[in-house]
mmCIF file with all atom_site columns, C-alpha atoms in Angstrom:
data_model
loop_
_atom_site.group_PDB
_atom_site.id
_atom_site.type_symbol
_atom_site.label_atom_id
_atom_site.label_alt_id
_atom_site.label_comp_id
_atom_site.label_asym_id
_atom_site.label_entity_id
_atom_site.label_seq_id
_atom_site.pdbx_PDB_ins_code
_atom_site.Cartn_x
_atom_site.Cartn_y
_atom_site.Cartn_z
_atom_site.occupancy
_atom_site.B_iso_or_equiv
_atom_site.pdbx_formal_charge
_atom_site.auth_seq_id
_atom_site.auth_comp_id
_atom_site.auth_asym_id
_atom_site.auth_atom_id
_atom_site.pdbx_PDB_model_num
ATOM 1   C CA . MET S 1 1   ? -6.344  10.781  1.052   1.00 79.00 ? 1   MET S CA 1
ATOM 2   C CA . LEU S 1 2   ? -3.600  10.610  -1.860  1.00 85.00 ? 2   LEU S CA 1
ATOM 3   C CA . PRO S 1 3   ? -4.311  12.617  -4.699  1.00 88.00 ? 3   PRO S CA 1
ATOM 4   C CA . LYS S 1 4   ? -5.937  11.539  -7.642  1.00 89.00 ? 4   LYS S CA 1
ATOM 5   C CA . SER S 1 5   ? -2.598  11.473  -10.193 1.00 88.00 ? 5   SER S CA 1
ATOM 6   C CA . LYS S 1 6   ? -1.243  9.568   -7.146  1.00 90.00 ? 6   LYS S CA 1
ATOM 7   C CA . ARG S 1 7   ? -4.009  6.234   -6.898  1.00 90.00 ? 7   ARG S CA 1
ATOM 8   C CA . LEU S 1 8   ? -4.092  3.849   -9.640  1.00 91.00 ? 8   LEU S CA 1
ATOM 9   C CA . ASN S 1 9   ? -7.122  3.093   -11.523 1.00 87.00 ? 9   ASN S CA 1
ATOM 10  C CA . THR S 1 10  ? -8.543  -0.723  -11.804 1.00 86.00 ? 10  THR S CA 1
ATOM 11  C CA . SER S 1 11  ? -8.053  -1.309  -15.554 1.00 87.00 ? 11  SER S CA 1
ATOM 12  C CA . LEU S 1 12  ? -4.054  -1.600  -14.317 1.00 87.00 ? 12  LEU S CA 1
ATOM 13  C CA . PHE S 1 13  ? -4.576  -4.182  -11.244 1.00 88.00 ? 13  PHE S CA 1
ATOM 14  C CA . GLY S 1 14  ? -4.927  -7.555  -13.547 1.00 89.00 ? 14  GLY S CA 1
ATOM 15  C CA . ASN S 1 15  ? -1.313  -6.344  -15.312 1.00 90.00 ? 15  ASN S CA 1
ATOM 16  C CA . ILE S 1 16  ? 0.566   -5.295  -12.282 1.00 93.00 ? 16  ILE S CA 1
ATOM 17  C CA . ILE S 1 17  ? -1.168  -8.225  -10.105 1.00 91.00 ? 17  ILE S CA 1
ATOM 18  C CA . LYS S 1 18  ? 0.734   -10.634 -13.333 1.00 93.00 ? 18  LYS S CA 1
ATOM 19  C CA . LYS S 1 19  ? 3.274   -9.332  -13.287 1.00 93.00 ? 19  LYS S CA 1
ATOM 20  C CA . GLY S 1 20  ? 4.269   -7.217  -10.032 1.00 93.00 ? 20  GLY S CA 1
ATOM 21  C CA . GLN S 1 21  ? 7.107   -8.466  -8.072  1.00 94.00 ? 21  GLN S CA 1
ATOM 22  C CA . PRO S 1 22  ? 5.850   -9.000  -4.483  1.00 96.00 ? 22  PRO S CA 1
ATOM 23  C CA . PHE S 1 23  ? 7.203   -7.989  -0.958  1.00 97.00 ? 23  PHE S CA 1
ATOM 24  C CA . HIS S 1 24  ? 6.080   -9.078  1.998   1.00 97.00 ? 24  HIS S CA 1
ATOM 25  C CA . GLY S 1 25  ? 5.570   -7.918  5.357   1.00 96.00 ? 25  GLY S CA 1
ATOM 26  C CA . GLN S 1 26  ? 4.225   -8.538  8.562   1.00 96.00 ? 26  GLN S CA 1
ATOM 27  C CA . PHE S 1 27  ? 0.877   -6.881  7.572   1.00 95.00 ? 27  PHE S CA 1
ATOM 28  C CA . LEU S 1 28  ? 0.555   -6.720  3.976   1.00 96.00 ? 28  LEU S CA 1
ATOM 29  C CA . ILE S 1 29  ? 1.941   -7.510  0.266   1.00 97.00 ? 29  ILE S CA 1
ATOM 30  C CA . ILE S 1 30  ? 3.733   -5.317  -1.525  1.00 97.00 ? 30  ILE S CA 1
ATOM 31  C CA . LYS S 1 31  ? 3.213   -5.499  -5.726  1.00 96.00 ? 31  LYS S CA 1
ATOM 32  C CA . THR S 1 32  ? 5.683   -2.810  -7.746  1.00 96.00 ? 32  THR S CA 1
ATOM 33  C CA . VAL S 1 33  ? 5.926   -3.072  -11.660 1.00 95.00 ? 33  VAL S CA 1
ATOM 34  C CA . LYS S 1 34  ? 8.626   -0.307  -12.767 1.00 95.00 ? 34  LYS S CA 1
ATOM 35  C CA . THR S 1 35  ? 6.893   2.434   -14.898 1.00 92.00 ? 35  THR S CA 1
ATOM 36  C CA . SER S 1 36  ? 7.794   5.901   -15.964 1.00 91.00 ? 36  SER S CA 1
ATOM 37  C CA . THR S 1 37  ? 5.426   7.719   -14.628 1.00 90.00 ? 37  THR S CA 1
ATOM 38  C CA . LEU S 1 38  ? 4.586   9.502   -11.365 1.00 91.00 ? 38  LEU S CA 1
ATOM 39  C CA . SER S 1 39  ? 4.413   6.379   -8.478  1.00 93.00 ? 39  SER S CA 1
ATOM 40  C CA . ARG S 1 40  ? 1.079   5.891   -8.057  1.00 94.00 ? 40  ARG S CA 1
ATOM 41  C CA . PHE S 1 41  ? -0.740  3.476   -5.360  1.00 95.00 ? 41  PHE S CA 1
ATOM 42  C CA . ALA S 1 42  ? -3.841  1.294   -4.816  1.00 95.00 ? 42  ALA S CA 1
ATOM 43  C CA . ILE S 1 43  ? -5.075  -0.633  -1.714  1.00 95.00 ? 43  ILE S CA 1
ATOM 44  C CA . SER S 1 44  ? -7.163  -3.463  -1.654  1.00 95.00 ? 44  SER S CA 1
ATOM 45  C CA . VAL S 1 45  ? -8.958  -5.014  1.505   1.00 96.00 ? 45  VAL S CA 1
ATOM 46  C CA . SER S 1 46  ? -10.950 -8.312  1.489   1.00 95.00 ? 46  SER S CA 1
ATOM 47  C CA . LYS S 1 47  ? -13.256 -9.094  3.272   1.00 95.00 ? 47  LYS S CA 1
ATOM 48  C CA . ASN S 1 48  ? -12.125 -12.082 4.727   1.00 95.00 ? 48  ASN S CA 1
ATOM 49  C CA . VAL S 1 49  ? -9.656  -9.338  6.752   1.00 95.00 ? 49  VAL S CA 1
ATOM 50  C CA . SER S 1 50  ? -13.275 -7.719  7.499   1.00 95.00 ? 50  SER S CA 1
ATOM 51  C CA . LYS S 1 51  ? -16.703 -8.098  7.103   1.00 96.00 ? 51  LYS S CA 1
ATOM 52  C CA . HIS S 1 52  ? -17.729 -4.446  7.941   1.00 96.00 ? 52  HIS S CA 1
ATOM 53  C CA . ALA S 1 53  ? -17.308 -2.047  5.488   1.00 97.00 ? 53  ALA S CA 1
ATOM 54  C CA . VAL S 1 54  ? -16.197 0.482   7.967   1.00 97.00 ? 54  VAL S CA 1
ATOM 55  C CA . THR S 1 55  ? -13.207 -1.398  9.715   1.00 96.00 ? 55  THR S CA 1
ATOM 56  C CA . ARG S 1 56  ? -12.088 -1.897  5.832   1.00 97.00 ? 56  ARG S CA 1
ATOM 57  C CA . ASN S 1 57  ? -12.813 1.655   4.653   1.00 96.00 ? 57  ASN S CA 1
ATOM 58  C CA . LYS S 1 58  ? -10.523 2.713   8.368   1.00 96.00 ? 58  LYS S CA 1
ATOM 59  C CA . ILE S 1 59  ? -7.594  0.253   7.242   1.00 97.00 ? 59  ILE S CA 1
ATOM 60  C CA . LYS S 1 60  ? -7.262  2.161   3.760   1.00 96.00 ? 60  LYS S CA 1
ATOM 61  C CA . ARG S 1 61  ? -7.598  5.418   5.397   1.00 96.00 ? 61  ARG S CA 1
ATOM 62  C CA . ARG S 1 62  ? -4.566  4.343   7.761   1.00 96.00 ? 62  ARG S CA 1
ATOM 63  C CA . ILE S 1 63  ? -2.140  3.053   5.005   1.00 97.00 ? 63  ILE S CA 1
ATOM 64  C CA . TYR S 1 64  ? -3.030  5.884   2.304   1.00 95.00 ? 64  TYR S CA 1
ATOM 65  C CA . SER S 1 65  ? -2.199  8.208   6.124   1.00 96.00 ? 65  SER S CA 1
ATOM 66  C CA . ILE S 1 66  ? 0.856   6.787   6.042   1.00 96.00 ? 66  ILE S CA 1
ATOM 67  C CA . ILE S 1 67  ? 2.058   6.508   2.359   1.00 96.00 ? 67  ILE S CA 1
ATOM 68  C CA . LYS S 1 68  ? 1.525   10.486  2.183   1.00 95.00 ? 68  LYS S CA 1
ATOM 69  C CA . LYS S 1 69  ? 3.912   11.496  5.000   1.00 95.00 ? 69  LYS S CA 1
ATOM 70  C CA . LEU S 1 70  ? 6.194   9.349   3.505   1.00 95.00 ? 70  LEU S CA 1
ATOM 71  C CA . GLU S 1 71  ? 5.797   11.072  -0.113  1.00 92.00 ? 71  GLU S CA 1
ATOM 72  C CA . SER S 1 72  ? 8.790   13.050  -0.367  1.00 92.00 ? 72  SER S CA 1
ATOM 73  C CA . ARG S 1 73  ? 10.561  9.893   -0.155  1.00 94.00 ? 73  ARG S CA 1
ATOM 74  C CA . ILE S 1 74  ? 9.234   7.382   -2.269  1.00 94.00 ? 74  ILE S CA 1
ATOM 75  C CA . PHE S 1 75  ? 11.110  7.249   -5.683  1.00 94.00 ? 75  PHE S CA 1
ATOM 76  C CA . ASP S 1 76  ? 9.108   8.226   -8.570  1.00 93.00 ? 76  ASP S CA 1
ATOM 77  C CA . GLY S 1 77  ? 8.599   5.153   -11.051 1.00 93.00 ? 77  GLY S CA 1
ATOM 78  C CA . PHE S 1 78  ? 6.733   2.553   -9.888  1.00 94.00 ? 78  PHE S CA 1
ATOM 79  C CA . ASN S 1 79  ? 3.012   1.239   -9.855  1.00 95.00 ? 79  ASN S CA 1
ATOM 80  C CA . VAL S 1 80  ? 2.537   -0.899  -6.114  1.00 96.00 ? 80  VAL S CA 1
ATOM 81  C CA . ILE S 1 81  ? -0.271  -2.304  -4.948  1.00 96.00 ? 81  ILE S CA 1
ATOM 82  C CA . ILE S 1 82  ? -0.807  -2.487  -0.958  1.00 97.00 ? 82  ILE S CA 1
ATOM 83  C CA . THR S 1 83  ? -2.466  -6.091  -0.573  1.00 96.00 ? 83  THR S CA 1
ATOM 84  C CA . VAL S 1 84  ? -3.824  -6.560  3.241   1.00 97.00 ? 84  VAL S CA 1
ATOM 85  C CA . LYS S 1 85  ? -3.151  -9.056  5.101   1.00 96.00 ? 85  LYS S CA 1
ATOM 86  C CA . LYS S 1 86  ? -5.134  -11.248 7.954   1.00 95.00 ? 86  LYS S CA 1
ATOM 87  C CA . GLY S 1 87  ? -5.440  -8.949  11.023  1.00 93.00 ? 87  GLY S CA 1
ATOM 88  C CA . ILE S 1 88  ? -4.617  -5.673  10.347  1.00 95.00 ? 88  ILE S CA 1
ATOM 89  C CA . ASP S 1 89  ? -7.578  -4.684  12.022  1.00 92.00 ? 89  ASP S CA 1
ATOM 90  C CA . LYS S 1 90  ? -5.876  -4.874  15.207  1.00 94.00 ? 90  LYS S CA 1
ATOM 91  C CA . VAL S 1 91  ? -2.643  -3.625  14.962  1.00 95.00 ? 91  VAL S CA 1
ATOM 92  C CA . SER S 1 92  ? -1.468  0.208   16.174  1.00 96.00 ? 92  SER S CA 1
ATOM 93  C CA . TYR S 1 93  ? -0.627  2.437   14.236  1.00 96.00 ? 93  TYR S CA 1
ATOM 94  C CA . LYS S 1 94  ? 2.708   2.893   15.294  1.00 97.00 ? 94  LYS S CA 1
ATOM 95  C CA . ASP S 1 95  ? 2.992   -1.017  14.205  1.00 96.00 ? 95  ASP S CA 1
ATOM 96  C CA . LEU S 1 96  ? 1.644   -0.263  11.027  1.00 97.00 ? 96  LEU S CA 1
ATOM 97  C CA . GLN S 1 97  ? 3.994   2.569   9.951   1.00 97.00 ? 97  GLN S CA 1
ATOM 98  C CA . PHE S 1 98  ? 6.624   0.874   10.565  1.00 96.00 ? 98  PHE S CA 1
ATOM 99  C CA . ASP S 1 99  ? 5.663   -2.562  8.845   1.00 97.00 ? 99  ASP S CA 1
ATOM 100 C CA . ILE S 1 100 ? 4.859   -0.466  5.688   1.00 97.00 ? 100 ILE S CA 1
ATOM 101 C CA . GLU S 1 101 ? 8.009   1.519   5.645   1.00 96.00 ? 101 GLU S CA 1
ATOM 102 C CA . LYS S 1 102 ? 9.974   -1.806  6.471   1.00 96.00 ? 102 LYS S CA 1
ATOM 103 C CA . THR S 1 103 ? 8.921   -3.597  3.166   1.00 96.00 ? 103 THR S CA 1
ATOM 104 C CA . PHE S 1 104 ? 8.913   -0.400  0.888   1.00 96.00 ? 104 PHE S CA 1
ATOM 105 C CA . VAL S 1 105 ? 12.701  -0.361  1.632   1.00 96.00 ? 105 VAL S CA 1
ATOM 106 C CA . LYS S 1 106 ? 12.509  -3.967  0.696   1.00 95.00 ? 106 LYS S CA 1
ATOM 107 C CA . SER S 1 107 ? 11.236  -2.937  -1.999  1.00 94.00 ? 107 SER S CA 1
ATOM 108 C CA . CYS S 1 108 ? 13.286  -0.282  -2.969  1.00 93.00 ? 108 CYS S CA 1
ATOM 109 C CA . LEU S 1 109 ? 10.756  2.278   -2.990  1.00 94.00 ? 109 LEU S CA 1
ATOM 110 C CA . LEU S 1 110 ? 12.105  4.674   -0.194  1.00 92.00 ? 110 LEU S CA 1
ATOM 111 C CA . LYS S 1 111 ? 15.482  6.736   -0.647  1.00 84.00 ? 111 LYS S CA 1
#
């Protein structure tokens, strides 16, 4: 899990959803907004992805784990919301990591 200083609170969600620049990956959509602070992240996993909370939380833990591994390569100054697409629950960790890295490069989040 990321430390609280690296996670977004829900009060900023609306602004990022409306004004954020979207970048589409195979399994997720990333919306980014530039800020003057550290990069912060939030993950949204809908009930349409899985009806089971255990599965949704597993997906969130995997994504937070991948972000933590990439933390040293991520540029500062972005608020990021990651929205998950259907079918991600059947994806291996390696494929998910590749897709997140590819989408982060597309959105200029990685060094």
